[in-house]
Each structure stands twice: as C-alpha cells, then as structure tokens.
Amino acid sequence: MNIKRIGAGVAGLAAIALLAACSSSPSTDASSAPVESDVEIASAVADACTPEASETIADIQSRGTLEWATGISPPFTFKDDNGDYVGVEPDNAAELAAILGVDLNITEYDYSLLAPAIQSGKADIIGAQLFDTEERRQVIDFTDPYYLSGQLFYVREDSDYETIDDLDVASNTFAFGTGTAQGDLAAKYIPNAPQVDAALRGQLIPYDFLSGGRAQSTMGESGVMKLLLTNYTNPKLAAIGLNGRVTTERPEESDIIDPFDVAFGLSKGDTEFASCLNTWVADLVDTGREAERIEKWAAELENQ
C-alpha cells in the first residue's frame, strides 16, 4: 500500500506522543454499544474480513461484540462531557465493528496492561496510539503502521529560517509547551538555540510567543501541520522538517523528526486476523480517512 504516514496533536501532545503511549490512568473502564458507520466498506476489506478467512473473526461474530482495548491519549482516545469515549480510536473501532457486523465494547486500560489484555483474551485488538516496539513484539503482534508520530519545527512564514541548521543559532529563541518533551528534542537538534518554557493554555503550540516576537520557533506534532497552518494565520506559519520547509499539504515520512510507528496490536501469531486488519489499515491510510480523523479530533480539542 502507498502509506503517507501522519502524526497527531493537541495541546501537550508532544509529551503524549513520546510518553503517554507507554502509560495511562491506572483504572479500567468500559463502554459497550451498538455501532453505526457511514463509511463504505471497500470490497478488498470485505473479502479479507470474513469468518471463513479468520477464526478470530468467527469468534467475534459468534459472541456479537468486538472487544477493543484502548488507553487515554487525546485526540486518539478521551472522554466527552457525557463520559463517552470519543476520538480517533473510537471512530476506528466503530468502523471495524461495522465491517465485522457486530456491536462494540471499548475498554480502557493502563498502557502497561494493554498487551496482557490481548494475551488473556479480554481484548481482540488494541487501538490506543500504541507504539510498535521490540519489547511489545515479544508478547503481541502489530499490524502495518497506520500513523507515524513525530514532530516538526514551526516558524513565522516571513522569517528567514528554512532548515533545522538555520534554527541552530543563538538568535533563535525556541518556545516549547510546558510539560512536553519538546525541550529535549530541541536540545538534540538545535543545541545553540536558547529555550523558553511556554504555557500552552489550550493551544496546539505557543503561537503567541511567535506572533509577539518573544520566540522565533516552536515545535508541534507533524500530523496537525495542516490544521496549524490553517488556524494560525496572523502571522502565517511555516513548518520545518528534516528536509527543510515542508511544502506539501501534509508532511512526508522523510520530513518528520524522531518518528515512531503506531499500529494496532493483536494476538501473537494470528496471521489470519492480521491479514484482515492490514487490508483495512491500507484502506484507512490510502483513502485519507485516518488523517482526516486525526485532524478532526485535534481541532475539536483545540476549540474546547
């Protein structure tokens, strides 16, 4: 498949992208409901996701419910004012349940308990902005990646900064969101730039530091680049990645700084179910649905 991988973002998501995919709240919570999805199921997905093709699918359809394990990681999974799970992963979960023709049960776990939920049979799939790591691969399998978590630098469009090397100077003050891991990344890539810690106050990036001249650069998630460039326009912004200024609608994989593959988790050795899921992942990515969901839910959080 032709994967153009993307990143996610909300206020503080830089920290989430680097840390929260490894941790979450200690409690376990669940929500079960019938599902609706207005997504037209691709014929290749329908053909790959049948009970004849996978014993796991046959078991899911026999019980009538898809057991989806997740962890809190906005905008991928969080709760709305009614206490319902919303975000990218609940949308993904509802779509897969509709493909399989079953109801959906979403259960929240601490990130340390997600893999055991698969191993114990409590969950059929993990969808939780879960990093595909060698340690986790010892106990569970992963689908093809559907998302690449990473960062980009952001500067004023009218500035002279074109590359990361241009930013590695004392005249460039770098502003990073309080509580994020962006300061560490900046120390790695632009060690000569002074840093300032900035409260995000619900913003995706500390935009007021750039617009007010208190800083010349900042950093944010690559997957919300389009949203940032659209929302913050006075002054306009430009994104800088590993190849310089990003000129495409969404960043290419080669642009993204310190990327991590994110994928769905499933039982080790379940190649038949993996075939279904990988066909579905290819459709999610190639049609742009996953990118649109990430941008949609990042915007929802930005507007709260």
Coordinates of C-alpha atoms in Angstrom, one line a residue:
M1 CA 0.0 0.0 0.0
N2 CA 1.0 3.6 -0.5
I3 CA 1.3 4.9 3.0
K4 CA 1.7 8.5 3.7
R5 CA 2.1 8.4 7.4
I6 CA 1.0 11.2 9.7
G7 CA 1.2 12.4 13.2
A8 CA -1.3 13.6 15.8
G9 CA -1.6 16.6 18.0
V10 CA -3.3 18.6 20.7
A11 CA -2.0 20.8 23.5
G12 CA 0.7 18.9 25.2
L13 CA 0.5 16.0 22.7
A14 CA 4.3 16.2 22.2
A15 CA 4.6 14.7 25.6
I16 CA 1.8 12.2 24.9
A17 CA 3.5 11.1 21.7
L18 CA 6.7 10.4 23.4
L19 CA 5.4 9.3 26.8
A20 CA 1.7 8.5 27.0
A21 CA 1.8 5.6 24.6
C22 CA 3.7 3.9 27.4
S23 CA 1.4 4.9 30.3
S24 CA -2.1 5.8 31.2
S25 CA -4.6 6.0 34.1
P26 CA -4.5 3.0 36.5
S27 CA -8.2 2.4 36.3
T28 CA -10.0 0.2 33.8
D29 CA -13.3 1.3 32.3
A30 CA -15.6 0.0 29.6
S31 CA -18.3 1.2 27.3
S32 CA -20.5 -1.1 25.2
A33 CA -22.9 -0.1 22.5
P34 CA -24.2 -0.9 19.0
V35 CA -22.3 0.9 16.3
E36 CA -23.1 2.9 13.2
S37 CA -20.6 3.8 10.5
D38 CA -21.3 5.7 7.3
V39 CA -18.0 4.6 5.7
E40 CA -18.5 2.4 2.6
I41 CA -16.7 -0.8 3.1
A42 CA -14.1 -1.5 0.4
S43 CA -14.5 -4.8 -1.4
A44 CA -11.0 -5.8 -0.6
V45 CA -11.6 -5.3 3.1
A46 CA -15.0 -7.1 3.0
D47 CA -13.3 -10.1 1.3
A48 CA -10.4 -10.2 3.8
C49 CA -12.6 -9.8 6.9
T50 CA -14.8 -12.9 6.8
P51 CA -15.4 -15.7 9.4
E52 CA -14.1 -18.1 6.7
A53 CA -10.9 -16.2 6.5
S54 CA -10.2 -15.9 10.2
E55 CA -11.1 -18.0 13.2
T56 CA -10.8 -14.9 15.4
I57 CA -13.4 -13.1 13.3
A58 CA -15.7 -16.2 13.5
D59 CA -15.3 -16.0 17.3
I60 CA -16.1 -12.3 17.4
Q61 CA -19.2 -12.7 15.2
S62 CA -20.3 -15.6 17.3
R63 CA -20.2 -13.5 20.5
G64 CA -21.6 -10.5 18.7
T65 CA -19.2 -8.0 20.1
L66 CA -15.7 -6.6 19.2
E67 CA -13.6 -6.2 22.3
W68 CA -11.4 -3.1 21.8
A69 CA -8.7 -2.2 24.3
T70 CA -7.6 1.4 24.5
G71 CA -5.8 3.9 26.7
I72 CA -6.4 7.6 27.2
S73 CA -4.3 9.6 24.8
P74 CA -6.1 12.7 23.2
P75 CA -7.0 13.1 20.4
F76 CA -6.8 9.3 19.9
T77 CA -9.0 8.4 22.9
F78 CA -10.6 10.6 25.5
K79 CA -13.9 11.1 27.2
D80 CA -16.5 13.7 26.3
D81 CA -18.7 15.6 28.8
N82 CA -21.1 12.6 29.0
G83 CA -18.3 10.2 29.9
D84 CA -18.4 8.5 26.5
Y85 CA -15.2 7.5 24.7
V86 CA -14.5 9.7 21.6
G87 CA -11.6 10.4 19.4
V88 CA -9.7 8.8 16.6
E89 CA -9.6 5.3 18.1
P90 CA -13.3 5.1 18.9
D91 CA -14.0 6.1 15.3
N92 CA -11.7 3.4 14.1
A93 CA -13.3 0.9 16.5
A94 CA -16.8 1.7 15.3
E95 CA -15.7 1.3 11.7
L96 CA -14.1 -2.1 12.3
A97 CA -17.1 -3.3 14.3
A98 CA -19.4 -2.3 11.4
I99 CA -17.2 -4.1 9.0
L100 CA -17.5 -7.3 11.1
G101 CA -21.2 -6.7 11.7
V102 CA -21.0 -6.7 15.5
D103 CA -21.5 -4.4 18.5
L104 CA -18.6 -2.7 20.1
N105 CA -17.2 -2.8 23.6
I106 CA -14.3 -0.3 24.3
T107 CA -12.4 -0.9 27.5
E108 CA -9.8 1.5 28.9
Y109 CA -6.6 0.1 30.3
D110 CA -3.4 1.4 31.8
Y111 CA -0.8 1.2 28.9
S112 CA 1.1 -1.4 30.9
L113 CA -2.0 -3.7 30.8
L114 CA -2.9 -3.4 27.1
A115 CA -0.7 -6.3 25.9
P116 CA -1.8 -8.5 28.8
A117 CA -5.4 -7.8 27.8
I118 CA -4.6 -9.4 24.4
Q119 CA -2.7 -12.3 25.9
S120 CA -5.5 -13.1 28.3
G121 CA -8.2 -13.0 25.6
K122 CA -10.0 -10.0 27.2
A123 CA -9.4 -7.9 24.1
D124 CA -9.4 -8.7 20.3
I125 CA -7.4 -5.7 19.3
I126 CA -5.6 -2.7 20.8
G127 CA -6.2 0.7 19.3
A128 CA -4.6 3.2 21.6
Q129 CA -1.9 5.2 19.7
L130 CA 0.3 2.3 20.6
F131 CA 4.0 2.4 19.6
D132 CA 5.3 -0.6 17.8
T133 CA 8.3 -1.5 19.9
E134 CA 10.6 -4.5 20.0
E135 CA 9.7 -5.1 23.7
R136 CA 6.0 -5.3 22.9
R137 CA 6.6 -7.5 19.9
Q138 CA 7.9 -10.1 22.3
V139 CA 4.3 -10.7 23.5
I140 CA 1.9 -9.4 20.8
D141 CA 1.9 -8.8 17.1
F142 CA 1.3 -5.5 15.3
T143 CA -0.5 -4.5 12.1
D144 CA 1.1 -2.4 9.5
P145 CA 1.5 1.1 10.9
Y146 CA -1.3 3.5 10.3
Y147 CA 0.3 6.6 11.7
L148 CA 3.8 8.0 12.3
S149 CA 4.1 10.0 15.5
G150 CA 6.7 12.8 15.2
Q151 CA 7.4 16.4 15.3
L152 CA 8.1 19.5 13.1
F153 CA 9.5 22.9 13.9
Y154 CA 7.2 25.8 13.3
V155 CA 8.4 29.4 12.4
R156 CA 6.8 32.5 11.1
E157 CA 6.4 32.2 7.3
D158 CA 8.0 35.6 6.8
S159 CA 11.2 34.6 8.7
D160 CA 14.5 33.7 7.1
Y161 CA 14.6 30.2 8.7
E162 CA 14.5 27.5 6.0
T163 CA 16.2 24.5 7.6
I164 CA 16.9 23.0 11.0
D165 CA 20.5 24.1 10.7
D166 CA 19.2 27.7 10.3
L167 CA 17.5 27.3 13.7
D168 CA 20.6 26.2 15.5
V169 CA 21.7 29.7 16.4
A170 CA 21.7 31.9 19.5
S171 CA 19.4 34.4 17.8
N172 CA 16.6 31.9 17.6
T173 CA 14.7 31.6 20.8
F174 CA 12.8 28.3 20.9
A175 CA 9.5 28.1 22.8
F176 CA 8.2 24.8 23.9
G177 CA 5.0 23.8 25.7
T178 CA 5.1 23.3 29.4
G179 CA 5.1 19.6 30.3
T180 CA 6.1 18.4 26.8
A181 CA 9.2 16.6 25.7
Q182 CA 10.0 19.2 23.0
G183 CA 12.7 20.9 25.0
D184 CA 14.7 17.7 25.0
L185 CA 14.2 17.3 21.2
A186 CA 15.3 20.9 20.7
A187 CA 18.4 20.3 22.8
K188 CA 19.2 17.4 20.5
Y189 CA 18.6 19.2 17.1
I190 CA 19.3 22.9 17.9
P191 CA 21.5 23.0 20.9
N192 CA 22.7 26.5 20.3
A193 CA 19.2 28.0 20.4
P194 CA 18.1 29.4 23.8
Q195 CA 14.8 27.9 25.2
V196 CA 11.8 29.3 26.9
D197 CA 9.1 27.3 28.6
A198 CA 5.6 28.4 27.5
A199 CA 2.2 27.6 28.9
L200 CA 0.0 26.3 26.1
R201 CA -3.3 27.4 27.6
G202 CA -5.3 25.1 25.3
Q203 CA -3.4 25.9 22.2
L204 CA -1.7 23.3 20.0
I205 CA 1.5 25.4 20.1
P206 CA 2.7 28.5 22.0
Y207 CA 1.7 30.6 19.0
D208 CA 1.5 33.9 20.9
F209 CA 5.3 33.6 21.6
L210 CA 5.9 33.6 17.8
S211 CA 3.4 36.2 16.9
G212 CA 4.5 38.5 19.7
G213 CA 8.2 38.2 18.9
R214 CA 9.2 36.5 22.2
A215 CA 10.4 33.4 20.3
Q216 CA 11.3 32.7 16.7
S217 CA 10.5 28.9 16.6
T218 CA 8.5 26.3 18.3
M219 CA 7.7 22.6 17.8
G220 CA 4.4 20.7 17.3
E221 CA 3.1 17.4 16.1
S222 CA 3.5 16.7 12.4
G223 CA 0.0 15.3 11.9
V224 CA -1.7 18.6 12.6
M225 CA 0.5 20.7 10.4
K226 CA -2.4 21.4 8.0
L227 CA -4.6 22.5 11.0
L228 CA -1.8 24.7 12.4
L229 CA -1.1 26.4 9.1
T230 CA -4.8 27.0 8.6
N231 CA -5.7 28.2 12.1
Y232 CA -2.8 30.4 12.9
T233 CA -2.6 33.0 10.1
N234 CA -1.8 36.4 11.7
P235 CA 1.1 36.0 11.2
K236 CA 1.2 32.9 9.0
L237 CA 3.4 29.9 9.9
A238 CA 5.7 27.6 8.1
A239 CA 6.8 24.1 9.1
I240 CA 10.4 22.9 9.0
G241 CA 11.3 19.2 9.0
L242 CA 14.4 17.2 8.3
N243 CA 14.3 18.3 4.6
G244 CA 13.7 22.0 5.3
R245 CA 10.4 23.8 4.9
V246 CA 7.5 21.5 4.2
T247 CA 5.7 22.5 1.1
T248 CA 3.2 19.6 0.7
E249 CA -0.3 19.5 2.2
R250 CA 0.8 17.0 4.8
P251 CA 4.4 16.1 5.7
E252 CA 6.1 13.2 4.1
E253 CA 7.6 10.5 6.3
S254 CA 11.1 11.8 5.4
D255 CA 10.2 15.2 6.9
I256 CA 9.2 14.0 10.3
I257 CA 11.5 14.5 13.3
D258 CA 12.1 11.5 15.6
P259 CA 9.2 9.4 14.3
F260 CA 7.6 6.4 16.0
D261 CA 5.4 3.8 14.2
V262 CA 1.9 3.5 15.6
A263 CA -0.1 0.3 14.9
F264 CA -2.9 -1.8 16.1
G265 CA -2.0 -4.7 18.5
L266 CA -3.3 -8.3 18.2
S267 CA -2.6 -11.8 19.4
K268 CA 0.8 -13.2 18.5
G269 CA 0.8 -15.5 15.6
D270 CA -2.8 -14.6 14.5
T271 CA -1.9 -14.1 10.8
E272 CA -5.4 -14.6 9.5
F273 CA -6.8 -11.7 11.6
A274 CA -3.7 -9.7 10.8
S275 CA -4.5 -10.1 7.1
C276 CA -7.9 -8.6 7.6
L277 CA -6.6 -5.8 9.7
N278 CA -3.7 -4.9 7.4
T279 CA -6.2 -4.8 4.4
W280 CA -8.3 -2.4 6.5
V281 CA -5.3 -0.3 7.6
A282 CA -4.3 0.1 3.9
D283 CA -7.7 1.4 3.1
L284 CA -7.8 3.7 6.2
V285 CA -4.5 5.3 5.1
D286 CA -4.8 5.3 1.4
T287 CA -8.2 7.0 1.4
G288 CA -7.1 9.6 3.9
R289 CA -9.7 8.7 6.5
E290 CA -7.1 8.3 9.3
A291 CA -5.5 11.7 8.5
E292 CA -8.9 13.3 8.5
R293 CA -9.9 11.8 11.8
I294 CA -6.7 13.0 13.5
E295 CA -7.2 16.5 12.2
K296 CA -10.9 16.5 13.1
W297 CA -10.3 15.4 16.7
A298 CA -7.3 17.7 17.2
A299 CA -9.5 20.6 16.0
E300 CA -12.3 19.5 18.4
L301 CA -9.9 19.7 21.4
E302 CA -8.4 23.0 20.2
N303 CA -11.9 24.5 20.1
Q304 CA -12.9 23.3 23.6

